[in-house]
XYZ file of C-alpha atoms in Angstrom:
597
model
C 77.091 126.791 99.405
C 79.984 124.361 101.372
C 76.389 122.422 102.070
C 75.688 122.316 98.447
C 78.810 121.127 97.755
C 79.103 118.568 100.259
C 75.580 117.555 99.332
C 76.950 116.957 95.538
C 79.811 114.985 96.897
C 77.823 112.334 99.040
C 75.754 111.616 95.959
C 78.846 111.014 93.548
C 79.887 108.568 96.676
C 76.482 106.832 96.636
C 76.313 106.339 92.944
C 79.828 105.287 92.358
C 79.533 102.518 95.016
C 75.835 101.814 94.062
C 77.042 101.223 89.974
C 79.729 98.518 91.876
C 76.544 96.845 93.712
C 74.547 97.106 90.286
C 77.305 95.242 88.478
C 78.058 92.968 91.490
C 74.394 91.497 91.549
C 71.381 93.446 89.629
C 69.058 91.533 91.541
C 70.045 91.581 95.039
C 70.317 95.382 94.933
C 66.794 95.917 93.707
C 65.835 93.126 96.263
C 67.511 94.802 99.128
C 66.870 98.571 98.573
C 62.895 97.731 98.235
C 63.386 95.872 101.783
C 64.991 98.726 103.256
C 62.270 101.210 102.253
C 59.389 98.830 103.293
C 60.748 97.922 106.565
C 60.781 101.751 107.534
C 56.362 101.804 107.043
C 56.653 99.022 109.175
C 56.462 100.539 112.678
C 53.920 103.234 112.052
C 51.224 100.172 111.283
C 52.319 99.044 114.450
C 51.924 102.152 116.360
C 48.790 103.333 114.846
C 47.307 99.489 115.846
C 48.496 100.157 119.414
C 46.900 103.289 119.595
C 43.412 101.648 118.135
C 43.913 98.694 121.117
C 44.530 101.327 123.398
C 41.663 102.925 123.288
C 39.297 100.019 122.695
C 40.404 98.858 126.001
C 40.125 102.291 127.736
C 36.269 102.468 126.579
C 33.778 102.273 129.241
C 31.659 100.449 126.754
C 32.713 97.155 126.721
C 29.459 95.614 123.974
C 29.966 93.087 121.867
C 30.636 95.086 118.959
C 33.985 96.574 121.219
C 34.966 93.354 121.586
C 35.205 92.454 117.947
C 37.257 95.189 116.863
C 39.638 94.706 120.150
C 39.841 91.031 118.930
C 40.484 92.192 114.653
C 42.699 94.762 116.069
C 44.714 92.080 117.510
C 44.298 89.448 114.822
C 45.855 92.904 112.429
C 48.892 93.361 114.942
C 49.721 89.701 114.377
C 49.212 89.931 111.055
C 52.176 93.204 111.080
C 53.859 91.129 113.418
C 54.109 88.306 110.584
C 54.754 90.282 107.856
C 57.929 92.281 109.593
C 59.015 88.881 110.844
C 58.892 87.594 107.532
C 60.340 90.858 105.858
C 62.747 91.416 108.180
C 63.981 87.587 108.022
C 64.055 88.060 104.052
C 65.974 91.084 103.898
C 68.761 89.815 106.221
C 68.944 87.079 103.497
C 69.402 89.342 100.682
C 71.415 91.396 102.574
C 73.940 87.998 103.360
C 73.786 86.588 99.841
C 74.250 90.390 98.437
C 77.139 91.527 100.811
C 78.889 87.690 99.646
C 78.418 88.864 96.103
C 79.581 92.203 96.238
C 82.689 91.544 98.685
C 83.457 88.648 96.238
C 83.282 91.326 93.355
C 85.288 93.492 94.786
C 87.847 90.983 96.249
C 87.975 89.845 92.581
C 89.058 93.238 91.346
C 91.636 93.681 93.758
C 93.164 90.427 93.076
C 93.654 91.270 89.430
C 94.643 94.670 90.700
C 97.078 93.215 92.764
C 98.285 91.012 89.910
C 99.104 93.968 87.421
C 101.473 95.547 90.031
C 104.966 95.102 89.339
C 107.395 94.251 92.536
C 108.520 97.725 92.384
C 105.198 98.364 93.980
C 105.390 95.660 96.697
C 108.795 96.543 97.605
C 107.607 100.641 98.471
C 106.955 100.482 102.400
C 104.809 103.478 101.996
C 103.193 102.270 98.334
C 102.275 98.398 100.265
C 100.709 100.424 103.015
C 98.259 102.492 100.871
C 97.715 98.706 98.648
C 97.127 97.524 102.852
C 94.576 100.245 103.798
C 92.417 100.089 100.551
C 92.147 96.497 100.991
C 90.452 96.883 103.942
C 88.459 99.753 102.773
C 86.565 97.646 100.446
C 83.868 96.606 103.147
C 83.101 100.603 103.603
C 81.966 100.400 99.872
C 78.996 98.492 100.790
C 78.434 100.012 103.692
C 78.295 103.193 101.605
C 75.388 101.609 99.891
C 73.384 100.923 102.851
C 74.094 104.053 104.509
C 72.797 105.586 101.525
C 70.075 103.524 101.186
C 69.052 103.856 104.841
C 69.323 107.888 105.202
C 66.133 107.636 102.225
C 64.252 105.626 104.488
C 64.932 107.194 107.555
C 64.710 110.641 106.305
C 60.686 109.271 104.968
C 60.470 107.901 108.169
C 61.343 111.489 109.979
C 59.342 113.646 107.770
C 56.143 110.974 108.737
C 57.072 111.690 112.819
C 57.727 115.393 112.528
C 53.971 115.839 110.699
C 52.375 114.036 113.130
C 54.386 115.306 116.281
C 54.681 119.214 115.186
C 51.137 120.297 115.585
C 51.139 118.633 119.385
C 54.656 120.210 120.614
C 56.325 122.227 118.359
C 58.666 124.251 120.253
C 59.757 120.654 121.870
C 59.887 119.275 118.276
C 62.823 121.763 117.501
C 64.647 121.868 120.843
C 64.629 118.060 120.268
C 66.212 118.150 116.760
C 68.769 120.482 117.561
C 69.909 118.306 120.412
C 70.251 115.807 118.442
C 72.192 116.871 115.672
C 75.415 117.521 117.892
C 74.878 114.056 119.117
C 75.279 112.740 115.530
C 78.283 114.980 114.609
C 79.934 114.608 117.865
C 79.773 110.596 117.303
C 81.119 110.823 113.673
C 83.568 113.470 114.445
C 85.213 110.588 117.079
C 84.359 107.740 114.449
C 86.667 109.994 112.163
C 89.572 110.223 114.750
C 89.576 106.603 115.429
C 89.449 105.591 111.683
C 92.438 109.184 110.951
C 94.176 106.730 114.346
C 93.946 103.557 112.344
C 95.759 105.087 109.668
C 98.607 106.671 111.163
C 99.016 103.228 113.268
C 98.904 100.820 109.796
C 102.481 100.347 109.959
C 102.751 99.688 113.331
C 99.323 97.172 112.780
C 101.033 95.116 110.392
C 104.230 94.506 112.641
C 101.964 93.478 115.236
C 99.992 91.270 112.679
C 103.704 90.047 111.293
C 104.763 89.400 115.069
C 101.427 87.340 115.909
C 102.313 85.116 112.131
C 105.610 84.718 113.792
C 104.439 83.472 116.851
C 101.678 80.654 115.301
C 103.862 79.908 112.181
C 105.303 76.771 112.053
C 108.268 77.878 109.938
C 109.528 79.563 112.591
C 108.597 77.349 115.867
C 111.690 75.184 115.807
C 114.282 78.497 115.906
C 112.110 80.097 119.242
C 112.023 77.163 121.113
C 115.636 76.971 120.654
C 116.464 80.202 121.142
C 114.139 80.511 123.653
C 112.187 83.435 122.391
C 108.798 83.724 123.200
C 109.621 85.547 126.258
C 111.416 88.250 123.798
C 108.458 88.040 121.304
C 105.648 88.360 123.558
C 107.297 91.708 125.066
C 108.145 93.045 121.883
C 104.106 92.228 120.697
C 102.989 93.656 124.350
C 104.990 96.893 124.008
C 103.688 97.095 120.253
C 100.151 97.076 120.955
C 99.927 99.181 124.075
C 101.475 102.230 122.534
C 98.899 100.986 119.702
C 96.096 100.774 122.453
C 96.714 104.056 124.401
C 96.187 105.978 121.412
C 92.743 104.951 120.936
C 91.991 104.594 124.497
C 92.321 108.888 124.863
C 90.070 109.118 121.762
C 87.458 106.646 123.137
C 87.702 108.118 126.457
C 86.229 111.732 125.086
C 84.134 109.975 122.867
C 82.720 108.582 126.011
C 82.401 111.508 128.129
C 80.853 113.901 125.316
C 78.398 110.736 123.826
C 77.214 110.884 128.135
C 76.740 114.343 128.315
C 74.532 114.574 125.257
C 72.340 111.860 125.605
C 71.556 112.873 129.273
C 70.159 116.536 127.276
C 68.605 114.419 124.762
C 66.847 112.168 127.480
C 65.620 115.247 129.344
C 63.882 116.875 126.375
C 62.183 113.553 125.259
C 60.911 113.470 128.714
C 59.871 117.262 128.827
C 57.681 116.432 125.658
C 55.866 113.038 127.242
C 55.360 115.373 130.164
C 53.515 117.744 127.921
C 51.692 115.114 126.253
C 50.563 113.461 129.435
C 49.280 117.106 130.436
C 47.136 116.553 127.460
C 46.186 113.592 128.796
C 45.044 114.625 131.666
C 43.009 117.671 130.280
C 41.312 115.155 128.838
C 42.774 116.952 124.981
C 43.771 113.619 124.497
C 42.817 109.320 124.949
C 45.772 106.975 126.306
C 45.901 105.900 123.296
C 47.059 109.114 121.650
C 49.615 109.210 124.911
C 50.496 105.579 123.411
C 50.628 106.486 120.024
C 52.800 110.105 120.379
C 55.145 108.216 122.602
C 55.804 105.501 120.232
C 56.432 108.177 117.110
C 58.324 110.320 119.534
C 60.729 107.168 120.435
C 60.772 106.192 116.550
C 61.575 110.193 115.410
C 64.822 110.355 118.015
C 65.841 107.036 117.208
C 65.595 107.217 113.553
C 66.338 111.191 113.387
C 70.060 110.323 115.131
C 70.704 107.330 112.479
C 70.000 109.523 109.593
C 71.899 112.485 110.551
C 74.353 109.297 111.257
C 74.305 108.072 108.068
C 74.691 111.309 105.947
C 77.887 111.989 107.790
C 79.038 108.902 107.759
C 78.166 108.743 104.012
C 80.171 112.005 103.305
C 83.038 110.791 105.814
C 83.627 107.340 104.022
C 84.710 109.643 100.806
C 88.007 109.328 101.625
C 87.913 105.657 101.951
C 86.041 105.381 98.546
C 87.932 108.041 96.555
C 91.151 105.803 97.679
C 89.745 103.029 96.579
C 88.765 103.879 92.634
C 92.239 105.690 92.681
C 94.129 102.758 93.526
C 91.855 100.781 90.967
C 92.052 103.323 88.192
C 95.774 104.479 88.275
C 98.408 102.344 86.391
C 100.710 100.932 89.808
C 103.176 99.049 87.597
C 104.930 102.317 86.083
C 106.713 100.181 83.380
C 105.850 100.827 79.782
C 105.351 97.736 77.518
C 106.274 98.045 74.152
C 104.908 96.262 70.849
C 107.852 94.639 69.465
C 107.566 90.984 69.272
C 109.966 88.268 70.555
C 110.749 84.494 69.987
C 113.922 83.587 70.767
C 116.935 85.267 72.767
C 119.814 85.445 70.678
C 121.930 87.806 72.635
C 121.761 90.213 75.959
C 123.562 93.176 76.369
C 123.722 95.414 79.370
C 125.714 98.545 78.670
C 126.951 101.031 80.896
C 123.694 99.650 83.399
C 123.382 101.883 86.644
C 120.637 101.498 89.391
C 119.238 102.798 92.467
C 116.100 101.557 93.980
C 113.603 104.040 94.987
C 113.925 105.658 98.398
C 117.812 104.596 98.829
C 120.755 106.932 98.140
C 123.192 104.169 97.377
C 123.915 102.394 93.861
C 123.221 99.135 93.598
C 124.452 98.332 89.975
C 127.365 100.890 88.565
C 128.173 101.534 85.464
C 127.913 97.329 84.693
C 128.305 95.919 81.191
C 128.647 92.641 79.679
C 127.019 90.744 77.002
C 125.709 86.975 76.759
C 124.961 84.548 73.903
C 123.098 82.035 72.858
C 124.301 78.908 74.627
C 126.636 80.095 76.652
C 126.462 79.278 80.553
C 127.301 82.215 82.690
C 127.971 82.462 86.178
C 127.730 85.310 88.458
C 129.482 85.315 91.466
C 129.540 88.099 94.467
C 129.108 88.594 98.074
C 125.710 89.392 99.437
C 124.429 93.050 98.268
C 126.916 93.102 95.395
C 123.601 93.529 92.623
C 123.502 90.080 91.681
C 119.964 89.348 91.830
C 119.241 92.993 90.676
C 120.132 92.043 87.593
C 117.517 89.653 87.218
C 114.570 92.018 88.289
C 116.082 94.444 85.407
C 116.421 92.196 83.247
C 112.829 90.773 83.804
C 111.677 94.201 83.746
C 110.309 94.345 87.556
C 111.839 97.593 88.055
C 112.932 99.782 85.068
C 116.524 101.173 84.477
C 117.777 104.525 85.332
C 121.032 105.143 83.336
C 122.601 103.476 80.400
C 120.672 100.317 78.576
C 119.620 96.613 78.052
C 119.202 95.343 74.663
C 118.022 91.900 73.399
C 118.693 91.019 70.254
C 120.110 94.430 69.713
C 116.809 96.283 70.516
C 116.588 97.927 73.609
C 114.276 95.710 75.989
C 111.815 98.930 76.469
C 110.747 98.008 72.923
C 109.496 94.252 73.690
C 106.080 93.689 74.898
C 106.330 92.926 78.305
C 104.615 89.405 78.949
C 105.765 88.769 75.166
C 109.517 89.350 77.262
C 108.782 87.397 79.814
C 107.582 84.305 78.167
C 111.120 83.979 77.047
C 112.689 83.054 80.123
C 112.574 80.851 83.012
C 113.750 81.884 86.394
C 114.222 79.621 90.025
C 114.198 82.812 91.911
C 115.938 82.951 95.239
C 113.924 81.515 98.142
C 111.260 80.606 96.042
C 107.934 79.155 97.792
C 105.850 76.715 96.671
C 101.813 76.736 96.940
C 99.127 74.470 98.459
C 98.410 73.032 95.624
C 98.707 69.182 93.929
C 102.321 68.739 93.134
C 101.594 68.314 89.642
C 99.755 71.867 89.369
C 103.426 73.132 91.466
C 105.030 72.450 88.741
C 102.719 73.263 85.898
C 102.405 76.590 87.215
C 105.121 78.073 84.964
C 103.194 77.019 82.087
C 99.367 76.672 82.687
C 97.895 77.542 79.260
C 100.372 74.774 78.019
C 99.698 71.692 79.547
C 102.434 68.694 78.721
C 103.289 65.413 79.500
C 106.800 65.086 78.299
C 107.459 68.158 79.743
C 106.355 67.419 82.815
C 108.390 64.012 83.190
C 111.496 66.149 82.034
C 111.257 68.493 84.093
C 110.756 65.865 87.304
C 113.793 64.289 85.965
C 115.773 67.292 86.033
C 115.019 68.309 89.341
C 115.584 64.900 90.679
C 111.706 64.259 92.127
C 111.207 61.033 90.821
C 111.879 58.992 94.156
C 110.204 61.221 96.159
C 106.697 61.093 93.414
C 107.132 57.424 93.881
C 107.133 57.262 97.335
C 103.642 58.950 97.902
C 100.465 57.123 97.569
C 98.593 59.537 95.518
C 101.914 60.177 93.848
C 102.083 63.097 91.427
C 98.604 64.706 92.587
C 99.213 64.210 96.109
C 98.724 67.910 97.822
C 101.479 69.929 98.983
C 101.554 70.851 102.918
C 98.432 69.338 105.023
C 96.861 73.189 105.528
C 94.007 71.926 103.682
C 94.599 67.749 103.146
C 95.473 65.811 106.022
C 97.083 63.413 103.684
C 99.115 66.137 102.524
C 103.013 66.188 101.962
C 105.488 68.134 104.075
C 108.241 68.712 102.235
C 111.789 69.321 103.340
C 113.491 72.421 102.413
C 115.490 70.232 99.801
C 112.693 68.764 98.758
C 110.594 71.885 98.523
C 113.852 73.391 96.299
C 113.888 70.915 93.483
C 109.585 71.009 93.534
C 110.405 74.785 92.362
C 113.330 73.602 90.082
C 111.316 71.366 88.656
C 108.303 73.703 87.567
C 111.570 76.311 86.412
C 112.560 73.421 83.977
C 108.976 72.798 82.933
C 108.345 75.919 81.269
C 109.137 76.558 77.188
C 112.312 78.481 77.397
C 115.472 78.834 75.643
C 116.718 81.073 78.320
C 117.123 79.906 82.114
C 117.904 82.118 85.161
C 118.635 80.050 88.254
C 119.049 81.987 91.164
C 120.584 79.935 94.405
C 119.731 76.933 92.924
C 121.126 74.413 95.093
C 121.535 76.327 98.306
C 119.208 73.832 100.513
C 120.409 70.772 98.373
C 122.435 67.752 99.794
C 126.130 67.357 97.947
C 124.612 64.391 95.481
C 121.469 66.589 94.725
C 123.646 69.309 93.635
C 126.092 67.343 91.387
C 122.949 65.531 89.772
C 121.342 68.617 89.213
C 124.921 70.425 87.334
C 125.155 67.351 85.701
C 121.526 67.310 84.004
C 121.901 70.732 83.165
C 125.290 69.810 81.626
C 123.919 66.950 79.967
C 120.234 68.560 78.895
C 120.660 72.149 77.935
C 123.088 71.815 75.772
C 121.213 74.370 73.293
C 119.721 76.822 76.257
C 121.668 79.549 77.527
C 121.872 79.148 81.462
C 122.701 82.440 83.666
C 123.656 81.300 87.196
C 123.836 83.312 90.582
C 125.924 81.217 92.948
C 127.276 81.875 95.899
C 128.863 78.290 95.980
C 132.111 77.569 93.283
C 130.344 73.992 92.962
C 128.667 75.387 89.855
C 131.178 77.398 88.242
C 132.406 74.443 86.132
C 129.589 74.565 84.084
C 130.128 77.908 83.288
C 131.495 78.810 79.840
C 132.094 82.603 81.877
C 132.235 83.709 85.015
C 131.560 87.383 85.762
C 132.565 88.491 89.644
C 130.550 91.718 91.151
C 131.589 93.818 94.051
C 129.696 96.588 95.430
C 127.692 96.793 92.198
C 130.512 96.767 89.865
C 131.318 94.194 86.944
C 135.714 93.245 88.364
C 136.053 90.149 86.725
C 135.014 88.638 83.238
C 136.208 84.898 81.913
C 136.930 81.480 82.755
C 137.754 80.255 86.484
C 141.261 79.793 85.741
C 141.680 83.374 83.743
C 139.914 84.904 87.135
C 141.927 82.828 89.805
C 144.965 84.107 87.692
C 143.642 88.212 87.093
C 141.004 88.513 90.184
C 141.879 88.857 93.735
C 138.770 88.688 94.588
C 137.390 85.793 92.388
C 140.579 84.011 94.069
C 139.209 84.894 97.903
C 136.190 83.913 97.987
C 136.985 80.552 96.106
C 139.673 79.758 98.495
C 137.103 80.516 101.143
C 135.345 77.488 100.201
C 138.225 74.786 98.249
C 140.305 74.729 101.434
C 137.598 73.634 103.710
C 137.823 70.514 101.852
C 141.873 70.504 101.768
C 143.610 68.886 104.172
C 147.047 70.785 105.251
C-alpha cells in the first residue's frame, strides 16, 4: 500500500513539472522525450551486431560469402555508430536549448514572484531563507523531468536485458538485482542527507556568500585596506566554511565506505555470472559471440538497472524540493489586503492612536502615535536613530500592515484604497537608496515608466541639481551608470549618486513627497540648493521630511519630534525649542558646532 502511495506521488511530481516543461517549450519537450526513448534501443543494435561479427570471425569457414556479411556487418555497425553519433549530438542540443527555455521560464516566474512580495517578506530571516532555497530548487524541476523521462527508458531497457539474460542464469539474474537495489537506496539515502545538510547550513551559506561579496566588492575595498581587515575577514570566512565543510565531510565519508562495500558485492556477482556463461562457452552450449553478446546485455542491465532504481528515488526524493516550490508560487507572500476604493489626490493623513511591532521582536517600535497632515503643509520629523521614523513610511506605504489603532486618507481608512492605486500617490527618496546599471535617463524615469516626459524629466534634473554633472559627460543624459557592463560608464560619487535618486523622486506625478535622508551625502551648497528648490517649486505639494540634520527644518510648516516610538513634540521650531527638551538637545547638538564661544 505505502508503495502504492508513493507510486501515486512520483507521478503527481512528474506531471506537475512536465505541464511547466509543456508550457515552457511544446516543442523541445516532445523533441527531447522521443530522444531519450530512442537512444535507449540504441545499444542493443550494437550488441546484437557484435555478436553477428563475433561469430563470423570465429567461423572456420572463411568463403567468400563469410566475408561479405563480416564486411555488411561492419558497414551496419558504422551505420549505428552514425546514427547514435548523430542522435546523441541532437539530443544534447535539444536538451541545451530546452533546459535555457525552461530555466528562463521558471526564472521568469520567480521574478514576478519575487516582485509581488511585500518587504515584510524580505525583512523575515527565516521567510528570505525559504524565498533562498526555492530559488535554487528550480533546476531540480527539470531534472524531475528527465529523471522521469529516463526511469521509462531505462525501465524498457531492463525488461529487454532481463528477457534475454533470465533463461541463461536465472538464479544469478536475481542475486544480481537484489544487490543492486541497496546500492541505489544506499546512494539516495546519502544524496538525501547531503541535500537535508544543505538546508540546515543555508543560513550559514549565505554569510559565507555575503562574506566572499564583501571581500570582491568594491564598495567596501577602501574601509579594509584601511582598517586592515582582510586578515580578520579571511578567518572569519575560514572558520565559516570549515564548520560548513566538516559536516558534509562525515556524510561523504559513509557515503564512501558503504558505496565501496556494495559495489565490491555487485562486482563479484557480475563476475560469478560471466563465469557461468564462459562455462557455457566452453561446453560448447554457446559461440563467443553469445559470450560477447550476454556480456554486453549483462554490463548494459547493471548499469542501466542502478540508474533506474536511481531515478525513481530520486524522482520521489525531489518532492520536497518541488512541493516547495508550487507552494511558494501559489501562496499569497505579501499578506496585505488591497482594497477597491479609488484615489486621486491626498487631501489629508491621519494616523490615530498608531502602534507597531515588527514580526519576531518583542519591542514597540511606534506607540500609541497620532498626528494629522494637510495638503501643502511641509512636515518634518525629527528623532534619534530607532525612534520609528522611517516606520512610518513603510506603514504608511503599506509595506507592512498596522497592528493597533488606524491610518486614514482622506478620512477613509487606508485598508480601503487599492494598493498600487495608493501608491501611485506618492513619491518617496527612501533612505540609502541605490541606483541601477542602467542609462541615467532610464535612473530617473524609473519612478514613472508607463509615463514617459520631457518636461518632467528636465524638472526633475533641475531639482536635484544634475545639470552640470549631465553636461559634463560625453554621451550626456544616456551615458550608463557604473562601468559593470560599459567601460565608458560613469562612477558616481555618493553625492552624486544621492541627487541621481532625488532626481527620479521628483520625476514622478505626485502631489505627495516623502524624502527620507535626503541630503545626508550632500555637500553644504547641494543641500541649501536642494531646500531652496523645494521651497521655491512645491509650493502646492505636501512634503514629509525625515531629517536627522536641523538644516531642513526651516522649511517645515511643523515639526513633529519622536523618541522611543512616541509622538513628544508637535509645532514650529521655535514653539519646540521653547516646550521640548529634547527638540532643544539635539538641535543644540548641531547649531553650536558652528558657534564660536
Amino acid at each position: 500500500m505505502e508503495y502504492i502511495i508513493k507510486m501515486k506521488k512520483t507521478w503527481k511530481i512528474y506531471y506537475s513539472c512536465f505541464q511547466l516543461s509543456w508550457r515552457a517549450s511544446e516543442i523541445y519537450t516532445c523533441l527531447r522525450a522521443f530522444l531519450k526513448i530512442v537512444n535507449t534501443v540504441i545499444p542493443f543494435a550494437v550488441a546484437w551486431n557484435t555478436k553477428c561479427i563475433v561469430e563470423l570471425l570465429s567461423l572456420s569457414d572463411k568463403s567468400e560469402g563469410t566475408y561479405k556479411k563480416w564486411i555488411l556487418c561492419m558497414f551496419l555497425m558504422l551505420g549505428i555508430a552514425i546514427l547514435k553519433i548523430i542522435f546523441q549530438k541532437v539530443e544534447a542540443y535539444i536538451s541545451r536549448m530546452h533546459d535555457a527555455s525552461f530555466i528562463n521560464y521558471i526564472e521568469q516566474i520567480m521574478a514576478e514572484k519575487a516582485l509581488e512580495m511585500e518587504m515584510m517578506y524580505f525583512d523575515n530571516p527565516k521567510n528570505y531563507d525559504v524565498f533562498e532555497i526555492v530559488k535554487k530548487d528550480i533546476y531540480s524541476l527539470i531534472a524531475v523531468i528527465w529523471d522521469g523521462t529516463a526511469f521509462f527508458g531505462n525501465l524498457i531497457t531492463v525488461f529487454v536485458c532481463i528477457s534475454i539474460l533470465m533463461p541463461t542464469v536465472p538464479s544469478y539474474i536475481i542475486i544480481l538485482i537484489l544487490v543492486i537495489i541497496p546500492s541505489a537506496v544506499v546512494e539516495n539515502k546519502y544524496t538525501k542527507k547531503i541535500y537535508l545538510c544543505e538546508m540546515e547550513n543555508q543560513t550559514e551559506e549565505r554569510k559565507l556568500s555575503y562574506l566572499y561579496y564583501l571581500a570582491t566588492n568594491k564598495k567596501y575595498a577602501q574601509e579594509f585596506r584601511l582598517y586592515s581587515l582582510g586578515d580578520y575577514l579571511m578567518e572569519k570566512y575560514k572558520r565559516l566554511w570549515n564548520c560548513i565543510f566538516e559536516r558534509k565531510r562525515k556524510i561523504e565519508k559513509e557515503r564512501v565506505a558503504w558505496g565501496v562495500l556494495l559495489a565490491v558485492v555487485l562486482e563479484i556477482v557480475s563476475v560469478l555470472v560471466l563465469i557461468r556463461i564462459g562455462n557455457n562457452v566452453f561446453n560448447r552450449k554457446y559461440s563467443m559471440g553469445d559470450y560477447v553478446f550476454y556480456s554486453g546485455i549483462l554490463l548494459q542491465l547493471t548499469s542501466v538497472l542502478f540508474l533506474s532504481i536511481q531515478s525513481f528515488i530520486q524522482l520521489y526524493e525531489k518532492k520536497l524540493k518541488v512541493e516547495r516550490f508550487f507552494d511558494f508560487i501559489n501562496c499569497k507572500l505579501n499578506g496585505i489586503q488591497s482594497g477597491k476604493k479609488r484615489i486621486k489626490d491626498i487631501m489629508t493623513v491621519e494616523f490615530c492612536n498608531v502602534s507597531f511591532t515588527y514580526p519576531g521582536n518583542s519591542g514597540k517600535v511606534l506607540d500609541c502615535v497620532s498626528f494629522s497632515i494637510r495638503k501643502g503643509e511641509k512636515i518634518c520629523i525629527v528623532g534619534e536613530n530607532g525612534a520609528g521614523k522611517s516606520t512610518l513610511l513603510k506603514l504608511l506605504l503599506r509595506f507592512y500592515e498596522i497592528q493597533e489603532g488606524s491610518i486614514r486618507i482622506n478620512g477613509f481608512p487606508i485598508q480601503e484604497y487599492d494598493i498600487m492605486d495608493l501608491r501611485k500617490n506618492f513619491a518617496c527618496y527612501f533612505q540609502n537608496t541605490e541606483n541601477y546599471a542602467f542609462t541615467l535617463r532610464e535612473n530617473i524615469e524609473l519612478s514613472q515608466v508607463e509615463q514617459p516626459d520631457y518636461e518632467k524629466l528636465k524638472y526633475a534634473i533641475k531639482m536635484a541639481g544634475l545639470e552640470y554633472i549631465i553636461n559634463s559627460l560625453e554621451m550626456g543624459i544616456d551615458t550608463n551608470l557604473t562601468r559593470m557592463y560599459d567601460e565608458k560608464g560613469m562612477e558616481l560619487s555618493i553625492g552624486q549618486n544621492q541627487k541621481v535618486a532625488i532626481a527620479r523622486t521628483f520625476y514622478r506625478n505626485s502631489t505627495f513627497l516623502i524624502l527620507d535622508e535626503p541630503s545626508s551625502s550632500l555637500d553644504p551648497k547641494s543641500e541649501y540648493n536642494l531646500f531652496q528648490a523645494i521651497k521655491d517649486s512645491c509650493v502646492n505639494q505636501t512634503v514629509l521630511f525625515i531629517s536627522h540634520r536641523f538644516t531642513s527644518v526651516k522649511l517645515a510648516n511643523r515639526i513633529l519630534v519622536f523618541e522611543n516610538g512616541k509622538k513628544i513634540g508637535d509645532g514650529s521650531h521655535k514653539k519646540l525649542m521653547r516646550d521640548c527638551a529634547v527638540y532643544s538637545k539635539l538641535f543644540h547638538y548641531q547649531a553650536d558646532k558652528f558657534i564660536e564661544e
